[in-house]
Structure formats: structure tokens, C-alpha cells
Short mmCIF file of C-alpha atoms in Angstrom, two decimals:
data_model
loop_
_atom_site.label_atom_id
_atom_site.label_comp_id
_atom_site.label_asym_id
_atom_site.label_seq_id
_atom_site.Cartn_x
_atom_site.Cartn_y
_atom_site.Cartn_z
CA UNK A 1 107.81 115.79 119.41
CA UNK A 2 108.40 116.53 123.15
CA UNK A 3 109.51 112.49 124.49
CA UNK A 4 109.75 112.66 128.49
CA UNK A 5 110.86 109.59 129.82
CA UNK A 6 110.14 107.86 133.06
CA UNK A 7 112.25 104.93 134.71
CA UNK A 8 111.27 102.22 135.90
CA UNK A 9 107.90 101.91 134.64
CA UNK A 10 106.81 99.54 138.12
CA UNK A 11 109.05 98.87 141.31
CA UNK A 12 108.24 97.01 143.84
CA UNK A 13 110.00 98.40 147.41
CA UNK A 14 110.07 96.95 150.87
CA UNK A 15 108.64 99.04 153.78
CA UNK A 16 111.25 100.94 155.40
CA UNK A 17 113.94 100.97 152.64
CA UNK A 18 114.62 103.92 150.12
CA UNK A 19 114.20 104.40 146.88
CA UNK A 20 114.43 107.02 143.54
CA UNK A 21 113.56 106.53 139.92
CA UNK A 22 114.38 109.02 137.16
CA UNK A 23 112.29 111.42 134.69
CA UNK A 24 114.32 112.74 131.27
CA UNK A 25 113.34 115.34 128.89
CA UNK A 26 114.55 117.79 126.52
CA UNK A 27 117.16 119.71 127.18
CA UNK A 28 116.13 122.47 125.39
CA UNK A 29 113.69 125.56 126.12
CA UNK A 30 113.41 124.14 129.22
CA UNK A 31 110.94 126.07 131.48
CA UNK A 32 109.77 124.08 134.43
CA UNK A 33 109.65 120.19 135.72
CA UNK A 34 106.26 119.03 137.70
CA UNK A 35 106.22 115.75 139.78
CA UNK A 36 103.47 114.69 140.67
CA UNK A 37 101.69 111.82 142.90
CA UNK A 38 98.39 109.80 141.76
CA UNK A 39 97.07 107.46 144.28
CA UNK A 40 94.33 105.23 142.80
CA UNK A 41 90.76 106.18 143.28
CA UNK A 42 91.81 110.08 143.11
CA UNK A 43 93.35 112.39 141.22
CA UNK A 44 97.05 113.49 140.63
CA UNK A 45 98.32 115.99 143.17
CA UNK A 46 101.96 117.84 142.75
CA UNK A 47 104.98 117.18 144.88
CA UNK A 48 107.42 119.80 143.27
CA UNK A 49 107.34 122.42 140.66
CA UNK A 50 111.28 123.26 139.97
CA UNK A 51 112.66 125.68 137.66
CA UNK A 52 116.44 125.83 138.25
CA UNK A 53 119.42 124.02 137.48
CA UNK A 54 120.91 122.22 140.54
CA UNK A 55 117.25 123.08 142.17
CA UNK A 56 116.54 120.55 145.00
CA UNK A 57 113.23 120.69 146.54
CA UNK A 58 111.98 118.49 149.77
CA UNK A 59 108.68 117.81 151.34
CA UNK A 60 108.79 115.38 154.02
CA UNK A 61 110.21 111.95 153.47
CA UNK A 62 110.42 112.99 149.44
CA UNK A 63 113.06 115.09 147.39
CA UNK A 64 113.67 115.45 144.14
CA UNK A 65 117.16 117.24 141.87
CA UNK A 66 116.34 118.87 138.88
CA UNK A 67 119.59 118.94 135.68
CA UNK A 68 118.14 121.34 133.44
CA UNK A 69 121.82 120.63 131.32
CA UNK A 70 121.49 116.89 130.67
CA UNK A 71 117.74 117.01 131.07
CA UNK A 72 116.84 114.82 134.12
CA UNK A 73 115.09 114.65 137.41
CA UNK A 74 114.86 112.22 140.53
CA UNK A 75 112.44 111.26 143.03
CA UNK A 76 114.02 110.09 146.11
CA UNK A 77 111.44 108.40 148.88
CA UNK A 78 113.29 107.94 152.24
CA UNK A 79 112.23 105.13 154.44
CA UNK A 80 109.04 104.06 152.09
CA UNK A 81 105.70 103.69 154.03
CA UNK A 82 102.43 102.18 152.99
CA UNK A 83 101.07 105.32 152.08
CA UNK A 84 103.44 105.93 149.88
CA UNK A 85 102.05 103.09 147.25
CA UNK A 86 101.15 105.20 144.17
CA UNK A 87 101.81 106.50 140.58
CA UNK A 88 104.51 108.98 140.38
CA UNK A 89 104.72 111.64 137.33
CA UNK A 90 107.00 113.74 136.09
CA UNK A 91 105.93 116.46 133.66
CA UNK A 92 108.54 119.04 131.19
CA UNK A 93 106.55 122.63 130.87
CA UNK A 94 107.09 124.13 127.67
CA UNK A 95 105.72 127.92 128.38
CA UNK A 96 101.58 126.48 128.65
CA UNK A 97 102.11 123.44 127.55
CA UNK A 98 102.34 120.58 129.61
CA UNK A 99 103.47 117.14 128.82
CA UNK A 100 103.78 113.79 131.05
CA UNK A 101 105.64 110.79 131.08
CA UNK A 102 104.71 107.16 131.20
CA UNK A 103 104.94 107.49 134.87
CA UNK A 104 106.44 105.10 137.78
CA UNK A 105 104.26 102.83 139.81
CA UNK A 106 105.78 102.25 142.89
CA UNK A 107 104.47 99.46 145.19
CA UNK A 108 105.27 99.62 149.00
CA UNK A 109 105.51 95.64 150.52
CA UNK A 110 104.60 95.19 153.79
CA UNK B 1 89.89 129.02 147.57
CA UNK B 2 90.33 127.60 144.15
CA UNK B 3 87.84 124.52 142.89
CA UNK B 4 88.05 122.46 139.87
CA UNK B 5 84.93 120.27 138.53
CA UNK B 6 84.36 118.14 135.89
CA UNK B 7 81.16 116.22 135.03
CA UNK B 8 79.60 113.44 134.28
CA UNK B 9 81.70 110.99 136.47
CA UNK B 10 81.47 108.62 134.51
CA UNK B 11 79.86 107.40 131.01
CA UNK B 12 78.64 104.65 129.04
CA UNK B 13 78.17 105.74 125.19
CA UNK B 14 77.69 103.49 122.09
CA UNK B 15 80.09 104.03 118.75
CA UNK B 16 79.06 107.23 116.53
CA UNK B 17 77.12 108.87 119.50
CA UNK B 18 78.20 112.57 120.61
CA UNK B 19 80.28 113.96 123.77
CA UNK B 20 80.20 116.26 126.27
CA UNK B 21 82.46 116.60 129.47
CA UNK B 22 82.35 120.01 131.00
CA UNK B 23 84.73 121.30 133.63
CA UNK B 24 84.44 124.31 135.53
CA UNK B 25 87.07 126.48 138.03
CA UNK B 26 86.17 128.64 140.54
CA UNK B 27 87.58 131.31 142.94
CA UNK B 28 90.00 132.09 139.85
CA UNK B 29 90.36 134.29 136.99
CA UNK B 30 91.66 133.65 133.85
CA UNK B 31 93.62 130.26 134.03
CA UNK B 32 95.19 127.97 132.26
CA UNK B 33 92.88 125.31 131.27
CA UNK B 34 93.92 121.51 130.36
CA UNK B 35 92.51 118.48 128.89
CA UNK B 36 94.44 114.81 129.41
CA UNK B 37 93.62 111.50 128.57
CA UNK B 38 94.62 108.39 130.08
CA UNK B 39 93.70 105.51 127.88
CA UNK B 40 94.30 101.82 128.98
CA UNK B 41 97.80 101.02 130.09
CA UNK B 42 99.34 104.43 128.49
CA UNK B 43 99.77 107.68 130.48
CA UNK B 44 98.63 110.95 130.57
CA UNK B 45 98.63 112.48 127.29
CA UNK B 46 97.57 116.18 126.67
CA UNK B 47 94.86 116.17 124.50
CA UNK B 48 93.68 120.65 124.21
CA UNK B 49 94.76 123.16 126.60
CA UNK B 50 93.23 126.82 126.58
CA UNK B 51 95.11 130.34 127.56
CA UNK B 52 92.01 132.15 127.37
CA UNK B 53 88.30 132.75 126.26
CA UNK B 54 88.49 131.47 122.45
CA UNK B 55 91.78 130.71 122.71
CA UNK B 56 92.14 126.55 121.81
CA UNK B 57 95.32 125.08 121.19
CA UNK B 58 95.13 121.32 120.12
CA UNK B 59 97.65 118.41 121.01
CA UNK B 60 96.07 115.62 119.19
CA UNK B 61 94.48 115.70 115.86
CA UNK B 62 91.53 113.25 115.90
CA UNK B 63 87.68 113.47 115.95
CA UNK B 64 87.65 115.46 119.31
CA UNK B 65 87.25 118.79 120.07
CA UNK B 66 87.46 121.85 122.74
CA UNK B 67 85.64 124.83 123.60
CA UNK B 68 86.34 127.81 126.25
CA UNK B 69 83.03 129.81 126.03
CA UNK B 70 83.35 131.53 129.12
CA UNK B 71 86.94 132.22 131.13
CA UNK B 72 86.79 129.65 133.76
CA UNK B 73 84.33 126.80 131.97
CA UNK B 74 85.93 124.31 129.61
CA UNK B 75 84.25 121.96 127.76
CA UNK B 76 85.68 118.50 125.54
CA UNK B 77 83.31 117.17 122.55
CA UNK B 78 82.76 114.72 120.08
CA UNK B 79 80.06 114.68 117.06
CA UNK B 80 80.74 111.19 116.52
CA UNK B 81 82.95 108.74 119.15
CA UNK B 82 85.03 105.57 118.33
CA UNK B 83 85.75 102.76 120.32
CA UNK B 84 89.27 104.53 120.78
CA UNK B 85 88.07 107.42 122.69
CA UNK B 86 87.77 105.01 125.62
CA UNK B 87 89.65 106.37 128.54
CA UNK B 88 89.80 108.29 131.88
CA UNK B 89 89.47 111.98 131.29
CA UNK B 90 90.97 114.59 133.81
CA UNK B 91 90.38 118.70 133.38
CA UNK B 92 92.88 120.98 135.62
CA UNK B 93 93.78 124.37 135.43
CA UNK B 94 96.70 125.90 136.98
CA UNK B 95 96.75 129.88 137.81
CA UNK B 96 98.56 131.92 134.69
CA UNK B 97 101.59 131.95 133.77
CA UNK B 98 103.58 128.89 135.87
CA UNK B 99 102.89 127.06 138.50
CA UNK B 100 101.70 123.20 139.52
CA UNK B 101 97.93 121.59 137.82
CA UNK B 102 95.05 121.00 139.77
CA UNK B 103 93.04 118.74 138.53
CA UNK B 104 89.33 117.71 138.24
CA UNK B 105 87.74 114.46 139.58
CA UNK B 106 87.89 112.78 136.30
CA UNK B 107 85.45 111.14 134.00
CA UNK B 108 85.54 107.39 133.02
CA UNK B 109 84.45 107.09 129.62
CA UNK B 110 83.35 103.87 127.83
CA UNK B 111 82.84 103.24 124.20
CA UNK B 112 80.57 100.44 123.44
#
């Protein structure tokens, strides 16, 4: 049974500070990691799609590090706005199969 | 460009009737095709995903089903639903063979 695991399940951040939370997953026949970003009242929309150990991908005031070798992955949101108020998932690609976490739901305080 | 639909929005069924949720792509040929569920306080869980025409693989063994009759139409079913199969349904495809989901508007399902 693929088990991806997402921490903290909630977090609560004030405007203007930074913050990360963590994704694990197997180790093993790893293939790809997806974040993604669900804001309510829509659907889910990817941040990063990363494939290679050490891989660091940005976009914005958001990056994420991807160890394929220990089999983990964090989000980092610099200076948290608003806007940034939302579910975030990570998700381990077997070949076509796709499997989420639990995600984190991150609240921004005014 | 590339759009994803799924329909109805949203739906009101009693126990023991039958499903249908269809979701179609367009502007693409031959994706991946996915089925998730998000049921009350739980995440997304993969429920069928599709690699082609026919082509069905199944996640979660339980009184639903999936069909691909035609390469970019996907369709979820149920002969008979249970209070259980309450939940917020999302379709997405992504283009063959990596890359990120896009997914459908989703459908709201309630079992009364």
C-alpha cells in the first residue's frame, strides 16, 4: 500500500512570516512528486512536478526540495500573503498512478 | 488549448439509486484519465484511472465502477449507491506519459 504522508495536517501563519511543511513517501520506484494548491471553491492546480534527487523548483514566493533517497519533499512559502490561504498537496507518481496525501491546510492571519 | 469537464455539478440521490458522472477532455489525444474522491474530512483518494480506450485500472474495490468508451470521455457509475459514496468527485487528465493533473470542476455528491 503506497502511504504518503503530509505534515502538519492545519497551520495557522501570520501575514508576512515564512513557512514550510513536509510530504513523505516511498522511497522506492520513485518516479515523480506533484504539489499541488486547492483554494476552496475551485479545483486543485499544480505548483511543481519534480523528478530528481536534490531537484529544487521555485515559482514566485514558493519552492519546494525534492529527496528521492529518504523519500521527502518541502513546501517553503516566503513572506505568506492572504492569497496564499489554501490546501496544499503533495502527490508520489508511480508510472500512471497517482496517489495524494492527507494534505496541509495552511491559514494566512491577517 | 486543453479543457477538462465533468458533469452534473452537483447531486442529490437517495440510497440504492444509480450513478453517472461523465467527464470529458478536449484539445488532447489520448491522456491519462483519473478519478478521485474526497469524502468528508479525508483527502484525495484515487478511486480508477484509465491509460486508454478500454483500458480501466481500479484503486478501490467497492460498488463503483469506470468506463472509457471513447479516448478522451470518462465516465464513473454506480448500479446501486450507499450512503458512503457521499463525497466531492474530481476527473483530471494529464497528457501521456508524465507530467502535472488538470482537473475537472468537480461534482458534489449526496447520498440520502
Amino acid at each position: 500500500i503506497l502511504n504518503v504522508e503530509q505534515s502538519p495536517q492545519s497551520l495557522h501563519v501570520q501575514e508576512g512570516d515564512s513557512t514550510n511543511f513536509t510530504c513523505s513517501f516511498p522511497s522506492s520506484n520513485f518516479y515523480a512528486l506533484h504539489w499541488y494548491r486547492w483554494e476552496t471553491a475551485k479545483s486543485p492546480e499544480a505548483l511543481f512536478v519534480m523528478t530528481l534527487n536534490g531537484d529544487e523548483k521555485k515559482k514566485g514566493r514558493i519552492s519546494a526540495t525534492l529527496n528521492t533517497k529518504e523519500g521527502y519533499s518541502y513546501l517553503y512559502i516566503k513572506g505568506s500573503q492572504p492569497e496564499d490561504s489554501a490546501t496544499y498537496l503533495c502527490a508520489f507518481n508511480l508510472h500512471d498512478k497517482i496517489i495524494f496525501g492527507k494534505g496541509t491546510r495552511l491559514h494566512i492571519l491577517p | 488549448s486543453q479543457t477538462i469537464h465533468q458533469w452534473p455539478a452537483t447531486l442529490v440521490q437517495p440510497v440504492g439509486s444509480p450513478l453517472s458522472l461523465e467527464c470529458t477532455v478536449e484539445g488532447t489525444s489520448n491522456p491519462n484519465l483519473y478519478w478521485y474522491r474526497q469524502a468528508a474530512g479525508r483527502g484525495l483518494q484515487l478511486l480508477f484511472y484509465s491509460v486508454g480506450i478500454g483500458q480501466i485500472s481500479s484503486e478501490v474495490p467497492q460498488n463503483l465502477s469506470a468506463s472509457r468508451p471513447q479516448d478522451r470521455q470518462f465516465i464513473l457509475s454506480s448500479k446501486k449507491l450507499l450512503l458512503s459514496d457521499s463525497g466531492f468527485y474530481l476527473c483530471a487528465w494529464r497528457p501521456q506519459p508524465t507530467g502535472e493533473l488538470f482537473f475537472g470542476e468537480g461534482s458534489r455528491l449526496t447520498v440520502l
